[in-house]
Tab-separated table of C-alpha atoms and ligand atoms in Angstrom:
chain	number	residue	atom	x	y	z
A	1	MET	CA	126.284	114.340	103.870
A	2	VAL	CA	125.731	114.376	107.948
A	3	ARG	CA	122.661	112.921	108.830
A	4	ARG	CA	121.686	113.996	112.843
A	5	ARG	CA	120.859	110.534	114.991
A	6	LEU	CA	117.543	110.201	115.806
A	7	VAL	CA	117.489	108.471	119.581
A	8	SER	CA	113.700	107.559	120.089
A	9	GLY	CA	111.535	106.285	122.937
A	10	ASN	CA	108.334	103.862	122.193
A	11	TRP	CA	106.605	103.179	125.587
A	12	LYS	CA	103.844	101.230	123.529
A	13	MET	CA	101.265	100.378	126.400
A	14	ASN	CA	102.860	101.054	129.086
A	15	LEU	CA	102.925	104.095	131.852
A	16	ASP	CA	99.776	106.265	133.177
A	17	HIS	CA	100.666	109.815	132.985
A	18	LEU	CA	101.660	109.330	136.995
A	19	GLN	CA	104.387	107.050	135.591
A	20	ALA	CA	105.407	108.929	132.482
A	21	ILE	CA	106.074	112.353	134.053
A	22	HIS	CA	107.967	110.661	136.499
A	23	LEU	CA	109.380	109.382	134.082
A	24	VAL	CA	110.668	112.476	132.143
A	25	GLN	CA	111.055	114.564	135.448
A	26	ASP	CA	114.357	111.574	135.420
A	27	LEU	CA	114.697	112.054	132.470
A	28	GLY	CA	115.611	115.346	132.650
A	29	LEU	CA	117.355	115.415	135.989
A	30	ARG	CA	119.590	112.974	134.176
A	31	LEU	CA	119.941	114.152	130.930
A	32	SER	CA	122.793	117.612	130.177
A	33	ASP	CA	122.087	119.218	127.072
A	34	GLY	CA	125.497	118.065	125.544
A	35	ASP	CA	124.287	114.368	125.925
A	36	VAL	CA	121.965	115.692	123.194
A	37	VAL	CA	123.897	117.430	121.115
A	38	GLY	CA	124.093	116.417	117.892
A	39	LEU	CA	121.426	114.129	118.498
A	40	ASP	CA	117.534	114.820	118.145
A	41	VAL	CA	116.046	112.439	121.384
A	42	SER	CA	112.582	111.681	120.789
A	43	VAL	CA	109.377	110.030	123.695
A	44	HIS	CA	106.674	108.279	122.629
A	45	PRO	CA	104.303	107.704	125.310
A	46	PRO	CA	100.890	106.205	125.142
A	47	PHE	CA	97.590	109.109	123.364
A	48	THR	CA	96.656	109.940	127.959
A	49	ASP	CA	100.121	110.577	129.130
A	50	LEU	CA	100.896	112.933	125.233
A	51	ARG	CA	99.279	115.952	127.529
A	52	SER	CA	101.411	115.535	131.282
A	53	VAL	CA	104.338	114.796	129.360
A	54	GLN	CA	104.338	117.571	127.396
A	55	SER	CA	103.749	120.259	130.803
A	56	VAL	CA	107.118	118.391	132.552
A	57	VAL	CA	109.067	119.125	129.106
A	58	GLU	CA	108.951	122.593	128.453
A	59	GLU	CA	108.123	124.186	132.131
A	60	ARG	CA	112.089	122.204	132.628
A	61	ARG	CA	113.620	122.176	129.486
A	62	ILE	CA	113.851	118.710	129.287
A	63	PRO	CA	116.166	118.802	126.013
A	64	VAL	CA	113.687	116.002	124.531
A	65	PHE	CA	111.015	116.110	121.740
A	66	LEU	CA	107.348	115.194	122.532
A	67	GLY	CA	106.076	112.322	119.979
A	68	ALA	CA	103.186	109.621	119.445
A	69	GLN	CA	103.277	106.066	118.753
A	70	ASP	CA	100.458	105.763	115.807
A	71	CYS	CA	97.973	108.338	114.534
A	72	SER	CA	94.966	108.395	112.429
A	73	SER	CA	95.387	109.459	108.285
A	74	GLU	CA	92.371	111.736	108.732
A	75	ASP	CA	92.484	115.250	110.553
A	76	ALA	CA	88.828	114.563	112.132
A	77	GLY	CA	85.216	113.602	111.526
A	78	ALA	CA	83.159	110.576	112.770
A	79	TYR	CA	86.451	108.060	113.612
A	80	THR	CA	85.397	106.981	116.556
A	81	GLY	CA	88.307	105.763	119.228
A	82	GLU	CA	90.756	107.440	116.481
A	83	VAL	CA	93.474	110.231	117.595
A	84	SER	CA	93.520	113.146	114.734
A	85	PRO	CA	96.542	113.883	113.585
A	86	VAL	CA	95.864	117.851	114.556
A	87	MET	CA	94.936	117.662	117.344
A	88	LEU	CA	98.692	116.154	118.378
A	89	ALA	CA	100.455	118.681	116.417
A	90	ARG	CA	98.368	121.173	119.058
A	91	LEU	CA	100.523	119.330	121.901
A	92	HIS	CA	103.104	120.290	119.304
A	93	VAL	CA	103.796	116.464	119.062
A	94	THR	CA	106.633	116.624	116.751
A	95	TYR	CA	107.160	113.186	115.611
A	96	VAL	CA	104.621	109.976	114.820
A	97	ILE	CA	105.447	106.769	114.435
A	98	ALA	CA	103.608	104.934	111.169
A	99	GLY	CA	103.350	101.479	110.478
A	100	HIS	CA	104.673	98.941	114.108
A	101	SER	CA	104.890	95.885	113.201
A	102	GLU	CA	102.760	95.684	116.042
A	103	ARG	CA	100.286	97.757	114.376
A	104	ARG	CA	100.229	95.484	111.423
A	105	ARG	CA	99.742	92.643	112.957
A	106	LEU	CA	97.657	93.091	115.792
A	107	PHE	CA	95.556	95.621	114.317
A	108	GLY	CA	95.770	94.715	109.765
A	109	GLU	CA	97.695	97.824	109.379
A	110	THR	CA	97.671	96.967	105.308
A	111	ASP	CA	100.808	98.962	103.348
A	112	GLY	CA	98.404	101.441	102.773
A	113	VAL	CA	96.777	102.422	105.627
A	114	VAL	CA	100.386	103.512	107.240
A	115	ALA	CA	101.242	105.587	103.320
A	116	ALA	CA	97.661	107.407	104.236
A	117	LYS	CA	98.818	108.196	107.763
A	118	LEU	CA	102.150	109.639	106.681
A	119	ARG	CA	100.744	111.713	104.975
A	120	ALA	CA	98.233	112.972	107.451
A	121	ILE	CA	101.385	113.415	110.113
A	122	VAL	CA	103.307	115.056	106.840
A	123	ARG	CA	100.465	117.338	105.710
A	124	ASN	CA	99.927	119.048	109.288
A	125	GLY	CA	103.952	119.640	110.185
A	126	MET	CA	105.505	116.958	111.915
A	127	THR	CA	108.119	114.118	111.266
A	128	PRO	CA	107.268	110.392	110.563
A	129	ILE	CA	108.903	107.725	112.494
A	130	CYS	CA	107.857	104.593	109.577
A	131	CYS	CA	108.470	100.970	110.573
A	132	VAL	CA	109.351	98.123	108.564
A	133	GLY	CA	110.615	94.867	109.424
A	134	GLU	CA	110.466	91.173	107.844
A	135	THR	CA	109.470	88.766	110.097
A	136	ALA	CA	111.111	85.658	110.723
A	137	GLU	CA	109.321	82.683	108.598
A	138	GLU	CA	110.488	86.554	105.894
A	139	ARG	CA	113.867	86.067	107.493
A	140	ASP	CA	114.356	82.699	107.164
A	141	ALA	CA	112.922	81.708	103.739
A	142	GLY	CA	115.455	84.680	102.053
A	143	THR	CA	112.579	87.294	101.131
A	144	ALA	CA	113.333	90.178	104.032
A	145	ARG	CA	115.160	92.314	101.450
A	146	ASP	CA	111.456	91.545	99.308
A	147	ARG	CA	109.208	92.921	102.664
A	148	LEU	CA	111.296	95.653	102.936
A	149	VAL	CA	111.879	96.691	99.166
A	150	THR	CA	107.552	96.449	99.085
A	151	GLN	CA	107.352	98.827	103.096
A	152	VAL	CA	109.823	100.767	102.203
A	153	SER	CA	108.395	101.710	98.552
A	154	SER	CA	104.353	101.807	99.445
A	155	ALA	CA	105.527	104.058	102.212
A	156	VAL	CA	107.994	106.689	99.989
A	157	SER	CA	104.931	106.510	97.681
A	158	ALA	CA	103.299	108.803	99.749
A	159	LEU	CA	105.391	111.792	99.963
A	160	VAL	CA	107.005	113.585	97.946
A	161	PRO	CA	111.082	113.385	97.659
A	162	GLU	CA	111.163	116.663	100.086
A	163	GLN	CA	109.397	115.393	102.425
A	164	VAL	CA	111.390	112.047	102.293
A	165	ALA	CA	114.247	113.625	103.226
A	166	GLY	CA	113.301	115.197	106.351
A	167	MET	CA	111.559	111.387	107.787
A	168	ALA	CA	112.860	108.241	109.595
A	169	ILE	CA	112.138	105.434	108.907
A	170	ALA	CA	112.819	102.247	111.541
A	171	TYR	CA	113.942	99.509	110.514
A	172	GLU	CA	112.694	96.447	113.282
A	173	PRO	CA	112.436	92.982	111.937
A	174	VAL	CA	109.625	91.201	113.455
A	175	TRP	CA	112.291	88.878	115.818
A	176	ALA	CA	114.526	91.066	117.289
A	177	ILE	CA	111.911	93.123	119.256
A	178	GLY	CA	111.671	91.812	122.666
A	179	THR	CA	112.852	88.835	122.486
A	180	GLY	CA	116.648	90.698	123.874
A	181	SER	CA	118.700	89.012	120.285
A	182	ALA	CA	119.022	92.080	119.317
A	183	ALA	CA	120.377	92.131	114.463
A	184	THR	CA	124.068	91.873	114.970
A	185	PRO	CA	125.494	95.180	113.976
A	186	GLY	CA	126.391	93.959	110.140
A	187	ASP	CA	123.203	92.343	109.900
A	188	ALA	CA	121.706	95.721	110.897
A	189	GLN	CA	123.497	97.752	108.747
A	190	GLU	CA	123.035	95.368	105.896
A	191	ALA	CA	118.864	96.240	106.164
A	192	CYS	CA	119.503	100.142	106.618
A	193	ALA	CA	120.914	100.411	103.493
A	194	TRP	CA	118.457	97.774	101.800
A	195	VAL	CA	116.422	100.994	102.977
A	196	ARG	CA	118.440	103.314	102.159
A	197	GLU	CA	119.168	102.036	98.570
A	198	ALA	CA	114.601	101.960	98.686
A	199	VAL	CA	113.949	105.410	99.255
A	200	GLY	CA	116.611	105.995	96.217
A	201	GLU	CA	114.781	104.300	93.877
A	202	VAL	CA	111.739	106.093	94.416
A	203	ALA	CA	112.175	109.020	95.849
A	204	GLY	CA	115.492	110.379	94.471
A	205	ALA	CA	119.654	110.187	95.677
A	206	GLU	CA	118.807	113.221	97.512
A	207	ALA	CA	115.806	111.481	99.569
A	208	ALA	CA	117.912	108.776	100.347
A	209	ASP	CA	120.682	110.798	101.069
A	210	GLY	CA	118.686	112.785	104.072
A	211	VAL	CA	116.213	110.184	104.835
A	212	ARG	CA	117.188	108.715	109.207
A	213	VAL	CA	117.452	105.040	109.444
A	214	LEU	CA	117.035	103.425	112.364
A	215	TYR	CA	117.494	100.805	113.632
A	216	GLY	CA	115.096	99.125	116.464
A	217	GLY	CA	115.028	96.101	118.178
A	218	SER	CA	116.438	94.675	121.881
A	219	VAL	CA	118.265	97.860	121.145
A	220	THR	CA	120.413	98.559	124.741
A	221	PRO	CA	123.019	100.334	126.114
A	222	ASP	CA	125.270	97.773	125.497
A	223	ASN	CA	124.422	97.719	121.766
A	224	THR	CA	123.766	101.007	120.663
A	225	ALA	CA	127.698	102.286	120.138
A	226	GLU	CA	128.104	99.204	117.621
A	227	LEU	CA	124.808	99.749	116.123
A	228	VAL	CA	124.933	103.461	114.734
A	229	GLY	CA	128.835	103.549	114.138
A	230	GLN	CA	126.816	101.399	111.365
A	231	PRO	CA	127.350	104.232	108.249
A	232	ASP	CA	123.007	103.290	107.073
A	233	VAL	CA	122.109	103.366	111.012
A	234	ASP	CA	121.575	107.234	112.649
A	235	GLY	CA	119.698	106.012	115.410
A	236	VAL	CA	118.001	103.518	117.167
A	237	LEU	CA	113.847	103.294	117.860
A	238	VAL	CA	113.663	101.842	121.451
A	239	GLY	CA	111.214	100.210	123.626
A	240	GLY	CA	111.605	98.339	127.004
A	241	ALA	CA	114.843	100.480	127.665
A	242	SER	CA	112.842	103.197	127.059
A	243	LEU	CA	110.781	102.588	130.584
A	244	GLU	CA	113.370	103.327	132.842
A	245	ALA	CA	115.764	106.493	132.502
A	246	PRO	CA	118.877	104.958	133.456
A	247	SER	CA	118.818	102.607	130.939
A	248	PHE	CA	117.813	105.432	127.556
A	249	VAL	CA	119.716	108.187	128.971
A	250	GLY	CA	122.297	104.880	128.619
A	251	ILE	CA	121.672	104.832	125.187
A	252	VAL	CA	121.857	107.959	124.119
A	253	ARG	CA	125.381	108.773	126.002
A	254	ALA	CA	125.791	105.925	123.918
A	255	ALA	CA	124.528	107.114	120.519
A	256	ASN	CA	126.608	110.714	121.188
A	257	GLY	CA	129.262	109.305	122.202
A	258	ALA	CA	130.185	106.974	118.261
A	259	ARG	CA	130.417	109.320	116.090
B	301	LIG	P1	112.258	96.260	122.952
B	301	LIG	O1	113.814	97.668	122.935
B	301	LIG	O2	111.770	96.439	124.109
B	301	LIG	O3	112.649	94.737	121.387
B	301	LIG	O4	111.136	97.201	121.543
B	301	LIG	C1	111.358	97.775	119.658
B	301	LIG	C2	110.317	97.819	119.099
B	301	LIG	O5	109.466	97.807	119.460
B	301	LIG	C3	110.725	99.020	119.109
B	301	LIG	O6	108.912	100.145	119.132
């Protein structure tokens, strides 16, 4: 099966709503429909920017999907400070990141919490991008594969195989995030193949064939083509380089050209 590529920009805790409007307008000026033929692009602003970005994207028909960086596992109730997946869906959010390593590491999200969030995202008709990845210590100790298999198995077990086939999993090695040293295309391919294999073990061959596996960690316009040229790398999850229109559009074009 031909998996449609996905290029997602995770803005993290950057850009207020005015800066966000400016960035999507700039994306709109630079991105033509031809740039996104055959691939999907999503932007993941902070929650406070979502409504503004949604308005600009819909008014100007900018060819990007709206994404969120996280959401609650609950639909409504006494959960002070949380953001409901129901509310995200009402804003036409399509993709929601779950289990980013920063949330796991800094906010104590366990595999169990991530699994509950995945169910909430799917229950509300949105597509999860579940992040997995090993630390530098795990990599050095030779336990990277075990770590990935544990994270992927827990995530995939939360959903039925058809839902797994429609989701995305982002392999983001913690040592490559924000460091300027991306995984080599060969290392990214090896890890993304482990991820797909782990999906197959739990959810079956069709789910493994359908799931989109992204690479994330110091992605730039210069390294994108080779990364997405790997057979098991179906796109990229971009942090820093998604904060400026020229570099993000460069990544989109590189991902689109490398087929
Ligand atoms: P960088 O692209 O800044 O390394 O961030 C990657 C990331 O964490 C995306 O979710």
